[in-house]
PDB file of C-alpha atoms and ligand atoms in Angstrom:
ATOM      1  CA  MET A 298      15.313 -14.530   2.662  1.00 48.00           C
ATOM      2  CA  LEU A 299      15.093 -11.979   5.416  1.00 53.00           C
ATOM      3  CA  GLU A 300      17.113 -14.119   7.806  1.00 55.00           C
ATOM      4  CA  SER A 301      19.900 -14.538   5.308  1.00 55.00           C
ATOM      5  CA  ALA A 302      19.791 -10.787   4.707  1.00 54.00           C
ATOM      6  CA  ILE A 303      20.182 -10.189   8.435  1.00 55.00           C
ATOM      7  CA  GLU A 304      23.031 -12.662   8.721  1.00 55.00           C
ATOM      8  CA  SER A 305      24.838 -11.110   5.785  1.00 54.00           C
ATOM      9  CA  LEU A 306      25.179  -7.816   7.660  1.00 58.00           C
ATOM     10  CA  PRO A 307      28.705  -7.535   9.118  1.00 54.00           C
ATOM     11  CA  LEU A 308      27.356  -6.277  12.429  1.00 57.00           C
ATOM     12  CA  MET A 309      24.976  -9.201  12.718  1.00 57.00           C
ATOM     13  CA  GLN A 310      27.770 -11.663  12.007  1.00 55.00           C
ATOM     14  CA  TYR A 311      29.717  -9.957  14.749  1.00 54.00           C
ATOM     15  CA  ILE A 312      26.846 -10.260  17.215  1.00 53.00           C
ATOM     16  CA  ILE A 313      26.221 -13.888  16.308  1.00 53.00           C
ATOM     17  CA  GLY A 314      29.940 -14.621  16.736  1.00 56.00           C
ATOM     18  CA  MET A 315      30.024 -12.954  20.144  1.00 53.00           C
ATOM     19  CA  LYS A 316      26.871 -14.161  21.814  1.00 52.00           C
ATOM     20  CA  GLY A 317      25.224 -16.831  19.717  1.00 60.00           C
ATOM     21  CA  GLU A 318      21.659 -15.927  18.752  1.00 66.00           C
ATOM     22  CA  PRO A 319      21.153 -12.156  18.636  1.00 68.00           C
ATOM     23  CA  THR A 320      18.351 -10.852  20.820  1.00 75.00           C
ATOM     24  CA  LYS A 321      15.839  -8.312  19.598  1.00 74.00           C
ATOM     25  CA  ALA A 322      17.547  -5.691  21.766  1.00 75.00           C
ATOM     26  CA  ASP A 323      20.915  -6.498  20.155  1.00 75.00           C
ATOM     27  CA  MET A 324      19.396  -5.980  16.749  1.00 77.00           C
ATOM     28  CA  MET A 325      17.543  -2.813  17.662  1.00 78.00           C
ATOM     29  CA  GLN A 326      20.677  -0.919  18.581  1.00 78.00           C
ATOM     30  CA  TYR A 327      21.904  -1.388  15.020  1.00 81.00           C
ATOM     31  CA  LEU A 328      18.588  -0.300  13.572  1.00 89.00           C
ATOM     32  CA  THR A 329      18.564   3.059  15.285  1.00 92.00           C
ATOM     33  CA  CYS A 330      19.059   6.360  13.499  1.00 95.00           C
ATOM     34  CA  TRP A 331      22.023   8.309  14.825  1.00 94.00           C
ATOM     35  CA  LEU A 332      20.271  11.613  14.151  1.00 96.00           C
ATOM     36  CA  CYS A 333      16.877  11.061  15.814  1.00 95.00           C
ATOM     37  CA  LYS A 334      17.767   8.063  18.042  1.00 92.00           C
ATOM     38  CA  GLY A 335      14.600   6.297  16.892  1.00 91.00           C
ATOM     39  CA  VAL A 336      14.326   3.157  14.751  1.00 90.00           C
ATOM     40  CA  TYR A 337      14.695   3.838  11.047  1.00 93.00           C
ATOM     41  CA  ARG A 338      11.743   5.340   9.228  1.00 92.00           C
ATOM     42  CA  ASP A 339      12.327   4.733   5.535  1.00 93.00           C
ATOM     43  CA  ALA A 340      15.986   3.766   6.024  1.00 95.00           C
ATOM     44  CA  HIS A 341      18.463   5.528   3.711  1.00 97.00           C
ATOM     45  CA  THR A 342      22.155   4.669   3.561  1.00 96.00           C
ATOM     46  CA  ILE A 343      25.083   6.837   2.468  1.00 96.00           C
ATOM     47  CA  ASN A 344      26.773   4.521  -0.009  1.00 93.00           C
ATOM     48  CA  GLU A 345      30.223   6.045   0.566  1.00 92.00           C
ATOM     49  CA  CYS A 346      30.483   5.076   4.244  1.00 94.00           C
ATOM     50  CA  MET A 347      27.421   2.779   4.623  1.00 93.00           C
ATOM     51  CA  CYS A 348      26.002   4.787   7.530  1.00 95.00           C
ATOM     52  CA  THR A 349      22.202   4.618   7.672  1.00 96.00           C
ATOM     53  CA  TYR A 350      19.628   7.193   8.767  1.00 96.00           C
ATOM     54  CA  CYS A 351      15.910   7.841   8.403  1.00 96.00           C
ATOM     55  CA  LYS A 352      15.203   9.427   5.040  1.00 96.00           C
ATOM     56  CA  GLY A 353      13.646  12.487   6.690  1.00 96.00           C
ATOM     57  CA  CYS A 354      16.551  12.907   9.115  1.00 97.00           C
ATOM     58  CA  ILE A 355      19.373  12.745   6.587  1.00 96.00           C
ATOM     59  CA  TYR A 356      17.586  14.927   4.011  1.00 96.00           C
ATOM     60  CA  LYS A 357      16.856  17.510   6.664  1.00 96.00           C
ATOM     61  CA  TYR A 358      20.459  17.368   7.883  1.00 96.00           C
ATOM     62  CA  PHE A 359      21.942  18.112   4.475  1.00 94.00           C
ATOM     63  CA  THR A 360      19.311  20.546   3.206  1.00 93.00           C
ATOM     64  CA  GLU A 361      18.952  22.785   6.252  1.00 91.00           C
ATOM     65  CA  ASN A 362      22.633  23.697   6.013  1.00 86.00           C
ATOM     66  CA  ALA A 363      24.224  23.767   2.570  1.00 80.00           C
ATOM     67  CA  THR A 364      27.758  23.755   3.983  1.00 84.00           C
ATOM     68  CA  ARG A 365      27.363  20.259   5.396  1.00 88.00           C
ATOM     69  CA  TYR A 366      29.306  17.812   3.263  1.00 90.00           C
ATOM     70  CA  LYS A 367      30.304  15.079   5.716  1.00 93.00           C
ATOM     71  CA  CYS A 368      28.449  12.054   7.052  1.00 96.00           C
ATOM     72  CA  PRO A 369      27.059  13.276  10.400  1.00 95.00           C
ATOM     73  CA  SER A 370      28.204  10.248  12.398  1.00 95.00           C
ATOM     74  CA  CYS A 371      31.456   9.030  10.789  1.00 96.00           C
ATOM     75  CA  HIS A 372      32.500  12.337   9.145  1.00 94.00           C
ATOM     76  CA  SER A 373      33.349  10.786   5.772  1.00 94.00           C
ATOM     77  CA  GLU A 374      33.823  13.529   3.170  1.00 92.00           C
ATOM     78  CA  LEU A 375      30.960  13.491   0.670  1.00 93.00           C
ATOM     79  CA  GLY A 376      31.830  16.404  -1.602  1.00 87.00           C
ATOM     80  CA  GLY A 377      29.533  19.218  -2.693  1.00 86.00           C
ATOM     81  CA  LYS A 378      26.407  17.142  -3.297  1.00 90.00           C
ATOM     82  CA  PRO A 379      26.193  14.745  -0.350  1.00 93.00           C
ATOM     83  CA  LEU A 380      22.582  13.737  -1.092  1.00 94.00           C
ATOM     84  CA  GLU A 381      23.762  12.058  -4.285  1.00 94.00           C
ATOM     85  CA  TYR A 382      25.299   9.372  -2.070  1.00 95.00           C
ATOM     86  CA  VAL A 383      22.094   8.756  -0.124  1.00 96.00           C
ATOM     87  CA  VAL A 384      20.109   5.734  -1.321  1.00 96.00           C
ATOM     88  CA  ARG A 385      17.052   3.894  -0.045  1.00 96.00           C
ATOM     89  CA  ASP A 386      17.972   0.856   2.077  1.00 95.00           C
ATOM     90  CA  GLN A 387      15.085  -1.541   1.652  1.00 94.00           C
ATOM     91  CA  ILE A 388      16.859  -4.494   3.290  1.00 91.00           C
ATOM     92  CA  LEU A 389      17.426  -2.620   6.538  1.00 91.00           C
ATOM     93  CA  GLN A 390      13.903  -1.213   6.465  1.00 92.00           C
ATOM     94  CA  ASN A 391      12.502  -4.730   5.940  1.00 90.00           C
ATOM     95  CA  ILE A 392      14.400  -5.866   9.026  1.00 87.00           C
ATOM     96  CA  VAL A 393      12.944  -3.003  11.077  1.00 88.00           C
ATOM     97  CA  ASP A 394       9.454  -3.756   9.778  1.00 86.00           C
ATOM     98  CA  SER A 395       9.789  -7.456  10.558  1.00 85.00           C
ATOM     99  CA  LEU A 396      11.110  -6.851  14.081  1.00 83.00           C
ATOM    100  CA  ILE A 397       8.394  -4.314  14.847  1.00 82.00           C
ATOM    101  CA  PRO A 398       5.612  -5.444  12.536  1.00 78.00           C
ATOM    102  CA  ASP A 399       3.083  -2.820  13.535  1.00 78.00           C
ATOM    103  CA  PHE A 400       5.562   0.068  13.681  1.00 77.00           C
ATOM    104  CA  LYS A 401       4.878   1.304  10.170  1.00 77.00           C
ATOM    105  CA  GLU A 402       1.151   0.834  10.620  1.00 80.00           C
ATOM    106  CA  ARG A 403       1.140   2.790  13.885  1.00 79.00           C
ATOM    107  CA  ASP A 404       3.379   5.416  12.361  1.00 79.00           C
ATOM    108  CA  ASP A 405       1.097   5.868   9.345  1.00 83.00           C
ATOM    109  CA  LYS A 406      -1.984   5.977  11.564  1.00 83.00           C
ATOM    110  CA  LEU A 407      -0.424   8.607  13.787  1.00 82.00           C
ATOM    111  CA  LYS A 408       0.531  10.693  10.771  1.00 85.00           C
ATOM    112  CA  SER A 409      -2.974  10.600   9.328  1.00 87.00           C
ATOM    113  CA  ILE A 410      -4.549  11.465  12.697  1.00 88.00           C
ATOM    114  CA  LEU A 411      -2.210  14.428  13.118  1.00 87.00           C
ATOM    115  CA  LEU A 412      -2.887  15.612   9.577  1.00 88.00           C
ATOM    116  CA  LYS A 413      -6.640  15.353  10.103  1.00 89.00           C
ATOM    117  CA  ARG A 414      -6.460  17.352  13.350  1.00 88.00           C
ATOM    118  CA  LEU A 415      -4.302  19.961  11.692  1.00 88.00           C
ATOM    119  CA  ASN A 416      -6.764  20.302   8.815  1.00 88.00           C
ATOM    120  CA  GLU A 417      -9.703  20.575  11.209  1.00 88.00           C
ATOM    121  CA  LYS A 418      -7.921  23.376  13.033  1.00 87.00           C
ATOM    122  CA  ARG A 419      -7.120  25.090   9.755  1.00 87.00           C
ATOM    123  CA  ILE A 420     -10.743  24.895   8.662  1.00 85.00           C
ATOM    124  CA  GLN A 421     -11.853  26.439  11.953  1.00 84.00           C
ATOM    125  CA  LYS A 422      -9.293  29.201  11.508  1.00 84.00           C
ATOM    126  CA  GLY A 423     -10.148  29.596   7.840  1.00 83.00           C
ATOM    127  CA  THR A 424      -6.592  28.859   6.739  1.00 83.00           C
ATOM    128  CA  TYR A 425      -7.220  25.410   5.286  1.00 80.00           C
ATOM    129  CA  LYS A 426      -5.579  24.802   1.932  1.00 78.00           C
ATOM    130  CA  PRO A 427      -6.378  21.590   0.098  1.00 73.00           C
ATOM    131  CA  PRO A 428      -3.481  19.314  -0.938  1.00 70.00           C
ATOM    132  CA  VAL A 429      -1.459  20.471  -3.954  1.00 64.00           C
ATOM    133  CA  SER A 430      -3.103  18.000  -6.336  1.00 59.00           C
ATOM    134  CA  ILE A 431      -6.510  19.501  -5.553  1.00 55.00           C
ATOM    135  CA  GLN A 432      -5.239  23.074  -5.606  1.00 53.00           C
ATOM    136  CA  LYS A 433      -3.919  22.640  -9.123  1.00 53.00           C
ATOM    137  CA  GLN A 434      -7.238  21.368 -10.412  1.00 52.00           C
ATOM    138  CA  THR A 435      -9.116  24.133  -8.647  1.00 50.00           C
ATOM    139  CA  GLN A 436      -6.768  26.794  -9.906  1.00 50.00           C
ATOM    140  CA  SER A 437      -7.216  25.703 -13.481  1.00 48.00           C
ATOM    141  CA  VAL A 438     -10.870  26.708 -13.222  1.00 47.00           C
ATOM    142  CA  ASN A 439     -10.741  29.463 -10.676  1.00 45.00           C
ATOM    143  CA  ASN A 440      -7.732  31.125  -9.184  1.00 43.00           C
ATOM    144  CA  THR A 441      -8.819  30.763  -5.563  1.00 40.00           C
ATOM    145  CA  THR A 442      -8.149  27.916  -3.186  1.00 38.00           C
ATOM    146  CA  THR A 443     -10.509  28.433  -0.288  1.00 40.00           C
ATOM    147  CA  THR A 444     -12.331  25.497   1.244  1.00 40.00           C
ATOM    148  CA  GLU A 445     -15.673  26.748   0.048  1.00 39.00           C
ATOM    149  CA  ASN A 446     -14.484  26.933  -3.530  1.00 38.00           C
ATOM    150  CA  THR A 447     -12.919  23.521  -3.384  1.00 39.00           C
ATOM    151  CA  LEU A 448     -16.054  21.995  -1.959  1.00 42.00           C
ATOM    152  CA  SER A 449     -18.399  23.546  -4.473  1.00 39.00           C
ATOM    153  CA  GLN A 450     -15.940  22.475  -7.107  1.00 42.00           C
ATOM    154  CA  ASN A 451     -16.316  18.913  -5.812  1.00 41.00           C
ATOM    155  CA  SER A 452     -20.027  18.972  -6.164  1.00 44.00           C
ATOM    156  CA  SER A 453     -19.768  19.815  -9.829  1.00 43.00           C
ATOM    157  CA  GLY A 454     -18.273  16.345 -10.201  1.00 44.00           C
ATOM    158  CA  LYS A 455     -15.297  17.523 -12.237  1.00 43.00           C
ATOM    159  CA  GLN A 456     -12.710  16.196  -9.830  1.00 41.00           C
ATOM    160  CA  ASN A 457     -11.287  12.790  -9.128  1.00 40.00           C
ATOM    161  CA  VAL A 458     -13.727  10.946  -6.863  1.00 40.00           C
ATOM    162  CA  ASN A 459     -10.982   9.352  -4.819  1.00 46.00           C
ATOM    163  CA  ILE A 460      -8.938  12.271  -3.624  1.00 58.00           C
ATOM    164  CA  VAL A 461     -11.375  15.034  -2.775  1.00 70.00           C
ATOM    165  CA  ASP A 462     -12.494  15.703   0.751  1.00 78.00           C
ATOM    166  CA  ILE A 463     -16.028  16.340   1.855  1.00 82.00           C
ATOM    167  CA  GLU A 464     -16.974  18.316   4.933  1.00 82.00           C
ATOM    168  CA  PHE A 465     -19.885  17.178   7.054  1.00 85.00           C
ATOM    169  CA  LYS A 466     -21.302  17.464  10.544  1.00 87.00           C
ATOM    170  CA  LEU A 467     -22.415  14.582  12.728  1.00 88.00           C
ATOM    171  CA  VAL A 468     -25.231  15.511  15.085  1.00 89.00           C
ATOM    172  CA  PRO A 469     -27.289  13.265  17.370  1.00 91.00           C
ATOM    173  CA  LEU A 470     -30.943  13.002  16.343  1.00 89.00           C
ATOM    174  CA  ASN A 471     -33.380  13.959  19.073  1.00 88.00           C
ATOM    175  CA  ASP A 472     -35.622  10.954  18.618  1.00 88.00           C
ATOM    176  CA  GLU A 473     -38.929  11.116  20.482  1.00 88.00           C
ATOM    177  CA  ASP A 474     -37.908   7.818  22.051  1.00 89.00           C
ATOM    178  CA  VAL A 475     -35.291   8.755  24.643  1.00 88.00           C
ATOM    179  CA  ASN A 476     -33.739   5.280  24.462  1.00 88.00           C
ATOM    180  CA  LEU A 477     -32.821   5.840  20.846  1.00 90.00           C
ATOM    181  CA  ARG A 478     -30.967   9.082  21.468  1.00 90.00           C
ATOM    182  CA  MET A 479     -27.214   8.944  21.430  1.00 89.00           C
ATOM    183  CA  PRO A 480     -24.704  11.310  23.042  1.00 89.00           C
ATOM    184  CA  GLU A 481     -22.894  14.147  21.270  1.00 88.00           C
ATOM    185  CA  LEU A 482     -19.544  13.322  19.709  1.00 85.00           C
ATOM    186  CA  PRO A 483     -16.426  15.055  21.045  1.00 80.00           C
ATOM    187  CA  LYS A 484     -16.031  16.665  17.621  1.00 80.00           C
ATOM    188  CA  LYS A 485     -18.886  17.342  15.254  1.00 76.00           C
ATOM    189  CA  LEU A 486     -17.114  18.534  12.157  1.00 75.00           C
ATOM    190  CA  LYS A 487     -15.571  15.855   9.996  1.00 79.00           C
ATOM    191  CA  ILE A 488     -13.550  15.868   6.830  1.00 79.00           C
ATOM    192  CA  SER A 489     -13.400  12.686   4.848  1.00 80.00           C
ATOM    193  CA  GLN A 490     -12.843  11.470   1.333  1.00 80.00           C
ATOM    194  CA  LYS A 491     -16.120  11.803  -0.484  1.00 81.00           C
ATOM    195  CA  ASN A 492     -16.110   8.193  -1.674  1.00 82.00           C
ATOM    196  CA  LYS A 493     -16.152   6.948   1.939  1.00 84.00           C
ATOM    197  CA  THR A 494     -19.333   5.132   2.880  1.00 85.00           C
ATOM    198  CA  ILE A 495     -21.845   5.463   5.682  1.00 87.00           C
ATOM    199  CA  LEU A 496     -20.394   2.278   7.161  1.00 86.00           C
ATOM    200  CA  THR A 497     -17.115   4.151   7.644  1.00 86.00           C
ATOM    201  CA  VAL A 498     -19.014   6.915   9.441  1.00 86.00           C
ATOM    202  CA  LYS A 499     -20.587   4.296  11.711  1.00 88.00           C
ATOM    203  CA  LYS A 500     -17.177   2.832  12.474  1.00 86.00           C
ATOM    204  CA  HIS A 501     -15.992   6.308  13.386  1.00 84.00           C
ATOM    205  CA  ILE A 502     -18.921   6.815  15.781  1.00 83.00           C
ATOM    206  CA  ASN A 503     -18.350   3.345  17.210  1.00 87.00           C
ATOM    207  CA  LYS A 504     -14.748   4.247  17.980  1.00 84.00           C
ATOM    208  CA  LEU A 505     -15.671   7.515  19.644  1.00 83.00           C
ATOM    209  CA  ILE A 506     -18.591   6.443  21.806  1.00 86.00           C
ATOM    210  CA  GLN A 507     -18.387   2.633  21.725  1.00 85.00           C
ATOM    211  CA  GLU A 508     -21.899   2.119  20.370  1.00 87.00           C
ATOM    212  CA  ALA A 509     -22.061  -1.164  18.408  1.00 88.00           C
ATOM    213  CA  ILE A 510     -22.011  -0.499  14.661  1.00 89.00           C
ATOM    214  CA  ASP A 511     -25.151  -2.622  14.191  1.00 89.00           C
ATOM    215  CA  ASN A 512     -27.027  -0.397  16.627  1.00 89.00           C
ATOM    216  CA  ILE A 513     -26.250   2.852  14.831  1.00 91.00           C
ATOM    217  CA  GLU A 514     -28.529   4.441  12.265  1.00 92.00           C
ATOM    218  CA  ILE A 515     -27.381   7.350  10.112  1.00 91.00           C
ATOM    219  CA  LEU A 516     -29.872   9.766   8.632  1.00 88.00           C
ATOM    220  CA  CYS A 517     -29.812  12.723   6.311  1.00 88.00           C
ATOM    221  CA  LYS A 518     -32.694  15.187   6.641  1.00 88.00           C
ATOM    222  CA  ASN A 519     -34.356  12.613   8.913  1.00 87.00           C
ATOM    223  CA  PHE A 520     -34.241   9.872   6.270  1.00 85.00           C
ATOM    224  CA  PRO A 521     -32.145   6.777   7.044  1.00 88.00           C
ATOM    225  CA  VAL A 522     -29.266   6.203   4.637  1.00 88.00           C
ATOM    226  CA  ALA A 523     -27.751   2.850   3.661  1.00 88.00           C
ATOM    227  CA  ASP A 524     -24.350   1.598   4.836  1.00 89.00           C
ATOM    228  CA  SER A 525     -23.113   1.153   1.291  1.00 84.00           C
ATOM    229  CA  HIS A 526     -23.865   4.704   0.136  1.00 85.00           C
ATOM    230  CA  SER A 527     -20.982   7.110  -0.244  1.00 87.00           C
ATOM    231  CA  LEU A 528     -20.928  10.571   1.295  1.00 82.00           C
ATOM    232  CA  GLU A 529     -20.914  12.100  -2.165  1.00 84.00           C
ATOM    233  CA  TYR A 530     -23.943  10.064  -3.237  1.00 83.00           C
ATOM    234  CA  ILE A 531     -25.861  11.207  -0.174  1.00 83.00           C
ATOM    235  CA  ARG A 532     -24.910  14.803  -0.757  1.00 85.00           C
ATOM    236  CA  LYS A 533     -26.196  14.637  -4.307  1.00 84.00           C
ATOM    237  CA  THR A 534     -29.365  12.646  -3.666  1.00 85.00           C
ATOM    238  CA  LYS A 535     -30.521  13.449  -0.118  1.00 84.00           C
ATOM    239  CA  TRP A 536     -28.753  16.596   0.989  1.00 87.00           C
ATOM    240  CA  GLN A 537     -29.000  18.545  -2.272  1.00 84.00           C
ATOM    241  CA  ASN A 538     -27.699  21.692  -0.655  1.00 74.00           C
ATOM    242  CA  ASN A 539     -24.200  21.969  -1.978  1.00 66.00           C
ATOM    243  CA  SER A 540     -23.420  25.366  -0.577  1.00 69.00           C
ATOM    244  CA  LYS A 541     -23.640  24.223   3.036  1.00 76.00           C
ATOM    245  CA  THR A 542     -21.792  21.665   5.126  1.00 86.00           C
ATOM    246  CA  MET A 543     -23.773  18.445   4.908  1.00 87.00           C
ATOM    247  CA  VAL A 544     -25.434  17.440   8.168  1.00 89.00           C
ATOM    248  CA  LEU A 545     -25.740  13.762   9.019  1.00 89.00           C
ATOM    249  CA  GLN A 546     -27.747  12.659  12.023  1.00 92.00           C
ATOM    250  CA  TYR A 547     -27.257   9.534  14.054  1.00 91.00           C
ATOM    251  CA  LYS A 548     -29.361   7.612  16.527  1.00 92.00           C
ATOM    252  CA  ARG A 549     -29.776   4.150  17.944  1.00 92.00           C
ATOM    253  CA  LYS A 550     -31.557   1.726  15.643  1.00 91.00           C
ATOM    254  CA  ARG A 551     -34.973   0.498  16.637  1.00 85.00           C
ATOM    255  CA  LYS A 552     -34.755  -3.275  16.638  1.00 78.00           C
ATOM    256  CA  ILE A 553     -37.637  -5.202  15.170  1.00 68.00           C
ATOM    257  CA  VAL A 554     -38.112  -8.707  16.539  1.00 59.00           C
ATOM    258  CA  GLY A 555     -40.857 -10.731  14.888  1.00 54.00           C
ATOM    259  CA  ASN A 556     -43.951  -8.545  14.717  1.00 53.00           C
ATOM    260  CA  ASN A 557     -43.199  -6.682  17.902  1.00 51.00           C
ATOM    261  CA  ARG A 558     -41.148  -3.558  17.853  1.00 51.00           C
ATOM    262  CA  GLN A 559     -38.633  -3.599  20.610  1.00 49.00           C
ATOM    263  CA  ASP A 560     -36.321  -0.942  21.829  1.00 50.00           C
ATOM    264  CA  ILE A 561     -32.776  -1.671  22.806  1.00 47.00           C
TER     265      ILE A 561
HETATM  266 ZN1  LIG B 897      16.151   9.422  12.193  1.00 53.83          ZN
HETATM  267 ZN1  LIG B 898      29.126   7.625   7.662  1.00 53.83          ZN
END
């Protein structure tokens, strides 16, 4: 289906006619946004002139200057409401996604990393504002939107379990056995959805300091917690101190082989 979609594009027919099989490079030059010079992100086409841009690029172009009423690349007149001609172009976007299969994935990952970093900075500065959906719920009870209020609001269990963030610290446990101690993480403070599990926390530690997930033990108030438990569950059952940032400790697991305890 995709191949026939590609071949139905006039430009592709042109390329095929000229050089036989189109190369990836041939295709890429027709999948590039004229405004940002990158491959399309959420391709949107102006249905008057059939020029395509990233959604973000073309919306920004027309909204940041209300006197713009022509297609930026071919200058077709689009009247007073140019955005009415802009429509999502799923076929083109599918072609981009199939030529660069991990592009969207990498793009999404990058976005979420940047957002996380930004939020961490905002929390440090005290300017963090939760996403609009959370703000609305918080405001309906209390007219403030500070992190502290949002978090204590979470603990009352009134909010949607899937969308609310939880703030916690990850600190290495100073086990009496030196071999079980693990290094500090580059960043202690973490924000995560409260339904995320301890296994997710282990994966995070594994990524940062390359300790095998099976070797990591997470504890709360010195008590080991299970992989399957969510952060919210641990806060309610083990931490029980809703006013403060939850502290989770981590250390290397002591491996038990037969009847003999053995360190790793
Ligand atoms: Zn663009
Ligand atoms: Zn155009």
